[in-house]
Tab-separated table of C-alpha atoms in Angstrom:
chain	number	residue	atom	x	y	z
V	1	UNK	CA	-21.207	0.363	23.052
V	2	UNK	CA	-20.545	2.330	20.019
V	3	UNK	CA	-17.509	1.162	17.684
V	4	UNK	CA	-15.742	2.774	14.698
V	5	UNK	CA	-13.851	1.512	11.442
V	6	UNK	CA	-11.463	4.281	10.965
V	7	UNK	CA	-9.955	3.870	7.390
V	8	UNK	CA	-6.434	4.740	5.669
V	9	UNK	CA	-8.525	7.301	3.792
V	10	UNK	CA	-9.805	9.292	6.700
V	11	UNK	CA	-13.327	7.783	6.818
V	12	UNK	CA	-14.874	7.082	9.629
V	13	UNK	CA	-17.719	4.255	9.827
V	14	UNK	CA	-19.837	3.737	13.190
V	15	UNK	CA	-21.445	0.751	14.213
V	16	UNK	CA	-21.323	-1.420	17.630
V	17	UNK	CA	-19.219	-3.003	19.744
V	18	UNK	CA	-18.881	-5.535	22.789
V	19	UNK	CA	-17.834	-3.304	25.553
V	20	UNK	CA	-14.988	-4.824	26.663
V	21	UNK	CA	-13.422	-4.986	23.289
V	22	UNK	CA	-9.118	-3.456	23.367
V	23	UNK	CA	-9.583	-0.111	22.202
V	24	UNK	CA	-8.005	-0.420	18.876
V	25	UNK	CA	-7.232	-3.339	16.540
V	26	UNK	CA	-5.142	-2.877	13.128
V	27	UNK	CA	-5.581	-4.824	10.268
V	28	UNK	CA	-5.675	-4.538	6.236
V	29	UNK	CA	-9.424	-4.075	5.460
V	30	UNK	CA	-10.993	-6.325	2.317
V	31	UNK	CA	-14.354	-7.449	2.676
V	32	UNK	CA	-15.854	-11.272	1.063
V	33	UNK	CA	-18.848	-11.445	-1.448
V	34	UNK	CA	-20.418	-15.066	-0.583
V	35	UNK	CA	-23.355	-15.659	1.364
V	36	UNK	CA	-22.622	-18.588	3.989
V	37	UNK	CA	-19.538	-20.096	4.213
V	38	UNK	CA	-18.240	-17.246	7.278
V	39	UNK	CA	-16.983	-19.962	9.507
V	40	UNK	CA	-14.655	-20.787	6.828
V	41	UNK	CA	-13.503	-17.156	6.182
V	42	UNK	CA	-12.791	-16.880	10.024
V	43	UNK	CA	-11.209	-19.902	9.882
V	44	UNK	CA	-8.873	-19.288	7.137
V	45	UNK	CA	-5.474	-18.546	7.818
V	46	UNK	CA	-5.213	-16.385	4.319
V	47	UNK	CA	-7.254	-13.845	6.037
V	48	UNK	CA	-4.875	-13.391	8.858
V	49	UNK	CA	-3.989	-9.609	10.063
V	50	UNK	CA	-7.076	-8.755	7.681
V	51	UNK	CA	-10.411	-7.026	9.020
V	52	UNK	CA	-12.863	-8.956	7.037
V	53	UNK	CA	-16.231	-7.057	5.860
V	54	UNK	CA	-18.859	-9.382	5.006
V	55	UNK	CA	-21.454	-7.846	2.114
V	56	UNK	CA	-23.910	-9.902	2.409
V	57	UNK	CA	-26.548	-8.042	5.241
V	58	UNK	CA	-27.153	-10.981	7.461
V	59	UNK	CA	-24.162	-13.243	8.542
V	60	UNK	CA	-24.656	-16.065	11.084
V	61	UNK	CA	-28.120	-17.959	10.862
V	62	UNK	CA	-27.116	-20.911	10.686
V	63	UNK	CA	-24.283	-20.693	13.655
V	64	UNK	CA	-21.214	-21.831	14.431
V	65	UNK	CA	-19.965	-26.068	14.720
V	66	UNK	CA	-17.397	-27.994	15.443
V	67	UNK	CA	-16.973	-29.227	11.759
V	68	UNK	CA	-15.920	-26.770	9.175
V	69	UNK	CA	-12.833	-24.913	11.068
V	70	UNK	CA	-9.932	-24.361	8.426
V	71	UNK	CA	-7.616	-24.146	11.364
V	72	UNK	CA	-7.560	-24.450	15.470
V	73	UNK	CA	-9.178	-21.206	15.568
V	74	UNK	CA	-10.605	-17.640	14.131
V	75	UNK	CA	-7.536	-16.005	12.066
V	76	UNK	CA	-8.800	-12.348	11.272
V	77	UNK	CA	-8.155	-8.970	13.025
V	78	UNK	CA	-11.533	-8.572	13.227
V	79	UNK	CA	-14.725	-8.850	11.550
V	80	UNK	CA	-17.695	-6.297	10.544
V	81	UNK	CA	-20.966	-7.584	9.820
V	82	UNK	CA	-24.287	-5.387	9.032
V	83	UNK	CA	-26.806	-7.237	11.367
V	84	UNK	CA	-25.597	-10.753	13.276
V	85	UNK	CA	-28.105	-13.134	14.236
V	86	UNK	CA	-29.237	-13.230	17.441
V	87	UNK	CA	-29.889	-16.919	16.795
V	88	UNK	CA	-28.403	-20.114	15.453
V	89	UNK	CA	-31.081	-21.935	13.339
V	90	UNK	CA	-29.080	-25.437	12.643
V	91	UNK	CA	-29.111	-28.092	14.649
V	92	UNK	CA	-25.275	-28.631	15.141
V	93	UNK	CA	-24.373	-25.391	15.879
V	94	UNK	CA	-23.002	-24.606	19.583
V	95	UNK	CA	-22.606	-21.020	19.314
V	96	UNK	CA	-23.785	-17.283	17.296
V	97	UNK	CA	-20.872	-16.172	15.389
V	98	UNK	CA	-20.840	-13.176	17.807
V	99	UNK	CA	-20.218	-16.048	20.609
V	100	UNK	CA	-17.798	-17.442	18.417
V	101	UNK	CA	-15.806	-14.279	17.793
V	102	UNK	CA	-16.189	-13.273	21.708
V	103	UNK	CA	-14.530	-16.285	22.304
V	104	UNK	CA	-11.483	-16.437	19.955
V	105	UNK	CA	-11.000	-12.199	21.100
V	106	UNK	CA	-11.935	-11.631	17.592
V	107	UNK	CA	-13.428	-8.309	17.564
V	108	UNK	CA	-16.369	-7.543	15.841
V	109	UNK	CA	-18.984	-4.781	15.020
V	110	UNK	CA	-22.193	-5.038	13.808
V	111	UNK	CA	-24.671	-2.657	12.831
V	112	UNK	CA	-22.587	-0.886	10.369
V	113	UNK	CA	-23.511	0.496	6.061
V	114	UNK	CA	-21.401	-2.258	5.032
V	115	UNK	CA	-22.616	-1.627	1.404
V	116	UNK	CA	-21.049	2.367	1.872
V	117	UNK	CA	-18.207	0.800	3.626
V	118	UNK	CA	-17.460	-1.814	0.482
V	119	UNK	CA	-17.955	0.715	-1.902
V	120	UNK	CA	-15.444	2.841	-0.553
V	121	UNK	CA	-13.009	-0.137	-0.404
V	122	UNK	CA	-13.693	-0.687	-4.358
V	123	UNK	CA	-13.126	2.937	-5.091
V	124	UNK	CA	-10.019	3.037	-3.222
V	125	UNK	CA	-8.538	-0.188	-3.089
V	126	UNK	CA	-7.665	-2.271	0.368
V	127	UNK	CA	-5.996	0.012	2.863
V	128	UNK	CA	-5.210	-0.381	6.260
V	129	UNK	CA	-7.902	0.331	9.345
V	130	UNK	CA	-8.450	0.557	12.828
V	131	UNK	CA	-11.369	-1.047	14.639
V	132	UNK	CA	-11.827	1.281	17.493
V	133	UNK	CA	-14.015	3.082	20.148
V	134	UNK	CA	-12.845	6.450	20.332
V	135	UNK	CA	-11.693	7.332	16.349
V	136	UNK	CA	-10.801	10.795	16.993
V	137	UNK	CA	-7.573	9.477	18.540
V	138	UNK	CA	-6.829	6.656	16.469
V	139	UNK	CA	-3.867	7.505	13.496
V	140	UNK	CA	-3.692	4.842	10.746
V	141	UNK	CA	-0.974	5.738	9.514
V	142	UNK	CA	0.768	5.203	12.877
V	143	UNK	CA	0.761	1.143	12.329
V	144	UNK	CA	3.182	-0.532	10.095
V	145	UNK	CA	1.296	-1.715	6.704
V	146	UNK	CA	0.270	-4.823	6.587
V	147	UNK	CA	2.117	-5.121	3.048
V	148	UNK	CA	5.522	-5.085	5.023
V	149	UNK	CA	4.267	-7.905	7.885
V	150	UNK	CA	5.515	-11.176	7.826
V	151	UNK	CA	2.175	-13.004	9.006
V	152	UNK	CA	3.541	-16.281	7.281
V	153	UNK	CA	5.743	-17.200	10.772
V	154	UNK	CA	2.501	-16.350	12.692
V	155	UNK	CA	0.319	-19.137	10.996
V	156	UNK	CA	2.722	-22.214	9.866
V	157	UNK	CA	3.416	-25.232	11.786
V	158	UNK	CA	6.284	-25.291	13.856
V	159	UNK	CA	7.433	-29.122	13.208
V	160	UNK	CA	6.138	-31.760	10.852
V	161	UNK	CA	2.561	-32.821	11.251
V	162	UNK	CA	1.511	-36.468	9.427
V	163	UNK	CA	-2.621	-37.454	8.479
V	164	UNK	CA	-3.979	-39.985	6.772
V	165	UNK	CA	-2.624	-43.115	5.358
V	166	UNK	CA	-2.578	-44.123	1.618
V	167	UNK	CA	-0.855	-44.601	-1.869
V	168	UNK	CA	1.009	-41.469	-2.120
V	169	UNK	CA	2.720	-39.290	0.090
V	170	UNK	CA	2.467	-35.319	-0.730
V	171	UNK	CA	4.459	-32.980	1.648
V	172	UNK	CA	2.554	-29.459	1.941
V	173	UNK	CA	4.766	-26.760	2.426
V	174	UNK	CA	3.016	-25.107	5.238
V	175	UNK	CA	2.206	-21.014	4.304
V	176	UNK	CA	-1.098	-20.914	6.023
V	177	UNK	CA	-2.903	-23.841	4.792
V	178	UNK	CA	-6.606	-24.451	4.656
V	179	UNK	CA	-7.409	-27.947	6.881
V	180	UNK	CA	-9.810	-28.690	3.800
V	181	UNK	CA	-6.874	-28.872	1.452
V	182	UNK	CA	-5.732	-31.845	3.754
V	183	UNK	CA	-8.631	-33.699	3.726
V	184	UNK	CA	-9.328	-33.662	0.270
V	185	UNK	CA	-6.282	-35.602	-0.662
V	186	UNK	CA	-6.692	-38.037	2.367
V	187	UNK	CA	-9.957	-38.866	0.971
V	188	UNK	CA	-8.302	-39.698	-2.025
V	189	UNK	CA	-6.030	-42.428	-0.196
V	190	UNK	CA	-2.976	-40.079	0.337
V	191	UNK	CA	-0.555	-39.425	2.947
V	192	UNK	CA	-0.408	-35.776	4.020
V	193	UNK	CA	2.783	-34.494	6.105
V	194	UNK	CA	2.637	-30.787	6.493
V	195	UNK	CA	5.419	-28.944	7.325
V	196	UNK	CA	6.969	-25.768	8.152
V	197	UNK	CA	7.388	-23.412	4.889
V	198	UNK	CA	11.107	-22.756	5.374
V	199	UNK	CA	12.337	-26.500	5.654
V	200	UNK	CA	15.442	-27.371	4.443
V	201	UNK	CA	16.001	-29.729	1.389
V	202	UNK	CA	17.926	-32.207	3.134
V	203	UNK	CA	14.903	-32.659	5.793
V	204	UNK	CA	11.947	-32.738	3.459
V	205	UNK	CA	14.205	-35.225	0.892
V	206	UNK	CA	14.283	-37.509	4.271
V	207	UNK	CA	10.738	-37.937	4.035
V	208	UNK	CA	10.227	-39.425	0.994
V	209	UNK	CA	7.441	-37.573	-0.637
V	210	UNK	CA	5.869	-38.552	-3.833
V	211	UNK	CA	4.718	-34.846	-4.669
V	212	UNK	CA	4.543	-31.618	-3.072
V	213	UNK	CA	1.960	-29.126	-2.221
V	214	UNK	CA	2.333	-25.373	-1.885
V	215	UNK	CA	-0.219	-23.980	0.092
V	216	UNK	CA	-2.077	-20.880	0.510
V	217	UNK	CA	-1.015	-18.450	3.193
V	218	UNK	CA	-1.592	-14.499	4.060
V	219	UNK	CA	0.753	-11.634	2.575
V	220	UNK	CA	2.905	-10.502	-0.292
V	221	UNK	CA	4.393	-13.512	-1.938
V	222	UNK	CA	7.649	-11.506	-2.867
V	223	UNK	CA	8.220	-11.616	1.392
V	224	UNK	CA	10.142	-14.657	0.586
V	225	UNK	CA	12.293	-14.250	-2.266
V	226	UNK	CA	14.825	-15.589	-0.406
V	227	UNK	CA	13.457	-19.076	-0.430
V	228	UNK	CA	12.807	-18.934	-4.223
V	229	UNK	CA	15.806	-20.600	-5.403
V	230	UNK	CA	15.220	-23.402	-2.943
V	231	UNK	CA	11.293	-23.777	-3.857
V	232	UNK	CA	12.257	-24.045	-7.723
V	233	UNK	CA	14.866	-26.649	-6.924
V	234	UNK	CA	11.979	-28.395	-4.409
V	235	UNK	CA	9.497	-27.863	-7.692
V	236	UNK	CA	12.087	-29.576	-10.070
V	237	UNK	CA	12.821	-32.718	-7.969
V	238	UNK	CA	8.781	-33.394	-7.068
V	239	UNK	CA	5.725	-33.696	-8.659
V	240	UNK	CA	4.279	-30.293	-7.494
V	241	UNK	CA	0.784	-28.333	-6.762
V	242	UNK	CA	0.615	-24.356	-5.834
V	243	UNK	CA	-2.554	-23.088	-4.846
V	244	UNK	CA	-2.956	-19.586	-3.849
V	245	UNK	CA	0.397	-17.985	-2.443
V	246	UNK	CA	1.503	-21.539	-3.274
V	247	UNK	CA	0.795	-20.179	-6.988
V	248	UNK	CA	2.291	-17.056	-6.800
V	249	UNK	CA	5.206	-18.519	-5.379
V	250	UNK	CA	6.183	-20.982	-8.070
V	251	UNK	CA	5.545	-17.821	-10.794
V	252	UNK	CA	8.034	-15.854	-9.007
V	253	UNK	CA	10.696	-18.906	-8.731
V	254	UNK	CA	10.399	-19.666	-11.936
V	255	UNK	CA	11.161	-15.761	-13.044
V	256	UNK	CA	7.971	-14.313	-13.492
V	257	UNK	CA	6.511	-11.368	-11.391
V	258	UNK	CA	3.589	-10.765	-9.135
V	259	UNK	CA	1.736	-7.350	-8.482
V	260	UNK	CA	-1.394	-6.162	-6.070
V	261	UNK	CA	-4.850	-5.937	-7.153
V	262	UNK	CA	-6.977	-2.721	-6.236
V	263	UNK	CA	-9.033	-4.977	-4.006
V	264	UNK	CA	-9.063	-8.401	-4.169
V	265	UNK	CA	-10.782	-11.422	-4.898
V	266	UNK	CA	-12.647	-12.943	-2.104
V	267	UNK	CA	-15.886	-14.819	-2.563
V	268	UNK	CA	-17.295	-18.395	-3.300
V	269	UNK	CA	-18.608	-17.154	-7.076
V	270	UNK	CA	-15.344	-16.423	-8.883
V	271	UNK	CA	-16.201	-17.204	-12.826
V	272	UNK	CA	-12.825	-18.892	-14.336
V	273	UNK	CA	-11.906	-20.117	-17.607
V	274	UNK	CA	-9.559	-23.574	-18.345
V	275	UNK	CA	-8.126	-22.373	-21.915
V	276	UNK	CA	-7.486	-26.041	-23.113
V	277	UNK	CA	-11.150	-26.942	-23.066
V	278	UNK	CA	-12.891	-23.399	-22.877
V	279	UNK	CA	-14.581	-24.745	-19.862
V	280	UNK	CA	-15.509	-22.454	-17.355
V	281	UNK	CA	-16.328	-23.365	-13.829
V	282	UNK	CA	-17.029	-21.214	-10.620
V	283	UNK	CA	-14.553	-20.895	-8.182
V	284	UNK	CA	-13.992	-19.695	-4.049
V	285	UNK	CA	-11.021	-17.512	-4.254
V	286	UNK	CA	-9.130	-15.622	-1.087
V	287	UNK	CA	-5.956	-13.615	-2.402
V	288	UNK	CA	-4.932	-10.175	-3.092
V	289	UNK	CA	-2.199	-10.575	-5.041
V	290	UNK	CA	-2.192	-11.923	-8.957
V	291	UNK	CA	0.695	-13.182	-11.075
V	292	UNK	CA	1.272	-11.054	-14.168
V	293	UNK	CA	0.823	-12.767	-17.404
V	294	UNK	CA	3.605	-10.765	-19.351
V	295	UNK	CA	6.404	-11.598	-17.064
V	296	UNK	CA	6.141	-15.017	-17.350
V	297	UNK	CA	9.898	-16.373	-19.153
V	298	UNK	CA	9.251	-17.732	-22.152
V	299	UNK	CA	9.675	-22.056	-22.296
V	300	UNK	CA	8.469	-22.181	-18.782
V	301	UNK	CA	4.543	-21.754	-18.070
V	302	UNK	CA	1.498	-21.788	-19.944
V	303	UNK	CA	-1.184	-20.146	-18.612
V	304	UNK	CA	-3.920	-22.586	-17.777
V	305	UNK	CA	-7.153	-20.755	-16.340
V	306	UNK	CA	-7.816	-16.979	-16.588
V	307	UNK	CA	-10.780	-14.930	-14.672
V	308	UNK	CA	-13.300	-14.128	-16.647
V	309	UNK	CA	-14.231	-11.036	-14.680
V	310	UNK	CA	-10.824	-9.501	-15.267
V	311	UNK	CA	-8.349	-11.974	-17.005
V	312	UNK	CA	-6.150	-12.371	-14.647
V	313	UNK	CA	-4.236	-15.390	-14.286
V	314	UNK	CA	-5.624	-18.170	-12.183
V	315	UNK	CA	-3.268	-20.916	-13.079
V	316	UNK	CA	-0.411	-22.111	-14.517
V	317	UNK	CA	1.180	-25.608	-15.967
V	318	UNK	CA	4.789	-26.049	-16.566
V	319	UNK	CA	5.759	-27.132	-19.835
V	320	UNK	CA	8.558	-29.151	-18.635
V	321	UNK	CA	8.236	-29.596	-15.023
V	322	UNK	CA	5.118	-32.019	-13.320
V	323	UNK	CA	3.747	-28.412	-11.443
V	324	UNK	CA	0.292	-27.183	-11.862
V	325	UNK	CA	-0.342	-23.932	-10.157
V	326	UNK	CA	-3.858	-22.787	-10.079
V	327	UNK	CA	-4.940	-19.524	-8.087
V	328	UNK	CA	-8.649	-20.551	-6.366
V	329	UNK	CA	-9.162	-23.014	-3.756
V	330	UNK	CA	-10.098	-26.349	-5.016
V	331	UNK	CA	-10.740	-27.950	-1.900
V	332	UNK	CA	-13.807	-25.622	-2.179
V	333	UNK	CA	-14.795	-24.566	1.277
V	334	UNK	CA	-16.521	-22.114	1.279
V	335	UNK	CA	-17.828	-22.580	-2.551
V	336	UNK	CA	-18.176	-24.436	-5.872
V	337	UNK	CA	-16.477	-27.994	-6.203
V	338	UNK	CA	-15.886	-27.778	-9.722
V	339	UNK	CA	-12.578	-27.435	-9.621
V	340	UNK	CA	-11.947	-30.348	-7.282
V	341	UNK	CA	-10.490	-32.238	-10.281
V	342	UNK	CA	-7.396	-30.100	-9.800
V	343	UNK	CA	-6.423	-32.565	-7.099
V	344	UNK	CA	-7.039	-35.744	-9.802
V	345	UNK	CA	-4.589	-33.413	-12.060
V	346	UNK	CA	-2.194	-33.484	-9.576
V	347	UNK	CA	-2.550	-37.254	-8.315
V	348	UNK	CA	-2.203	-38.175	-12.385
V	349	UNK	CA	1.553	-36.418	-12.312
V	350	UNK	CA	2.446	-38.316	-8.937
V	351	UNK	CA	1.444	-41.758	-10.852
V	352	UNK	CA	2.843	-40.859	-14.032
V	353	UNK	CA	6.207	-40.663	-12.149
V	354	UNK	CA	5.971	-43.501	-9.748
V	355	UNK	CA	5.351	-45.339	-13.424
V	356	UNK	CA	8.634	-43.610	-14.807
V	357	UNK	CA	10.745	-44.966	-11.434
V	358	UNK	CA	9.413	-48.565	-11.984
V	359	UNK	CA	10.246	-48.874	-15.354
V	360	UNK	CA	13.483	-47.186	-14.769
């Protein structure tokens, strides 16, 4: 049956839908550049309370698995794809994507100008919309913005959650994280406990980590300036890694600001610069928000990686404190593994203190 994307703006984009689909479905609209890699977008608990446009024209040929979920199941509003296909051409798959999406009550249309639709998005910034199938009753405006939702308490774990054994132990402050993150540090022999973002000192202190990890997550970072004070104290104490919101987060505890970008960055070809070598390496990003380089306090960060695109910052090193903040996902799924060295970065500053407590 027919389906619409009705956006903030008044536009009104028709494509179709399964027919037993709820009749409308809110959600900040954005849209992701890469070509493969969906199954990791729907995955990815960033994208939460977001209606995800794909750009490139044909998503799906290669299916859906059991392997490369970010989390226990689909996390977007809904999705809207130009043409799906009908078929799965890889061996392991077990489902279409439109099987896939049926299944998790994702909604989805297909058949829609995504190009007009993205363009519209980059003229006017993200903006909230309404997957529908009747538009000329549907009122954006009537839904609360998805600026002023707290989607972090939707996705986070609800008690402690241990994997892997090894050398260190890292304790990920749970915002929304990406299973990948996880597994990258397991394969490099560490302990991962991953816990809920609002613990309190006293409980993660009982567990003995070597380092911390502050993971990625969906929403404005400023939703939880009431934490700040405790995540700067958390940041002092431990060895410490923000990716993402985790990023944003230690900016803002450490007195710097964040703002919104027109529309973000979400693809698996992000261009980014390290400043201490002049390296630059691409990147799979997923955020909407950015840090601002000029409110950083002066004796506390130096900005380690900026876009090349559009200079904004993409990642941070404290010039006191063991943190390293960097904005893209290094685990790198979907995308690039060049950055995966982040995570050696990061396993350096956990040895370098384990060092400084033996010879103590």
């Amino acid at each position: 049956m027919k389906g619409y994307i009705k956006l903030e703006s008044g536009e009104i984009f028709e494509g179709s839908i399964a027919a037993d689909t709820q009749e409308e479905v809110y959600g900040e609209i954005v849209f992701f550049t890469g070509m493969t890699g969906y199954q990791e977008v729907m995955t990815d608990p960033s994208f939460h309370g977001q209606i995800v446009v794909f750009t490139y024209p044909l998503i799906g040929n290669y299916g859906w698995n059991e392997k490369d979920y970010e989390s226990i199941k689909p996390q977007p509003a809904g999705l809207v794809i130009s043409e799906a296909s009908p078929e799965a051409f890889h061996y392991q798959a077990k489902q279409t994507i439109e099987e896939a999406a049926y299944k998790a009550g994702v909604p989805l249309i297909k058949g829609v100008d995504t190009r007009a639709l993205v363009k519209s998005i980059r003229e006017k910034g993200d903006m909230g919309a309404v997957m529908t199938t009747s538009p000329e009753k549907t009122e954006v405006s009537s839904y609360q913005p998805i600026g002023e939702q707290m989607l972090i308490d939707e996705v986070t774990v609800r008690e402690p959650v241990t994997k892997g054994e090894g050398d260190h132990h890292i304790v990920l402050l749970d915002f929304g994280y990406k299973q990948s993150m996880v597994e990258s540090l397991v394969k490099k022999d560490c302990k991962v406990t991953v816990v809920p973002y609002d613990i309190s000192e006293k409980e993660l202190a009982d567990l003995e980590p070597d380092g911390l990890l502050f993971s990625n997550g969906p929403g404005n970072p400023k939703q939880l300036n009431g934490l700040l004070p405790r995540y700067r104290k958390l940041a002092e104490t431990f060895p410490s890694l923000g990716i993402c919101l985790g990023h944003q987060l230690m900016a803002l505890a450490f007195g710097g600001d964040t703002e919104k970008l027109r529309f973000g960055h979400r693809g698996a070809n992000q261009p980014v610069q390290d400043t201490h070598t002049n390296r630059v390496f691409m990147t799979s990003q997923n955020h909407s928000y950015v840090v601002k380089e000029n409110s950083l306090p002066k004796g506390e960060f130096a900005v380690q990686f900026k876009n090349i695109n559009d200079g904004s910052v993409e990642g941070l090193s404290h010039l006191k404190h063991d943190i390293i903040t960097v904005q893209f996902h290094p685990e790198a799924h979907p995308g690039p593994a060049d950055s995966e060295e982040i995570f050696d970065q990061f396993l350096e500053h956990l040895k370098k203190k384990g060092r400084e407590k033996t010879y103590a």
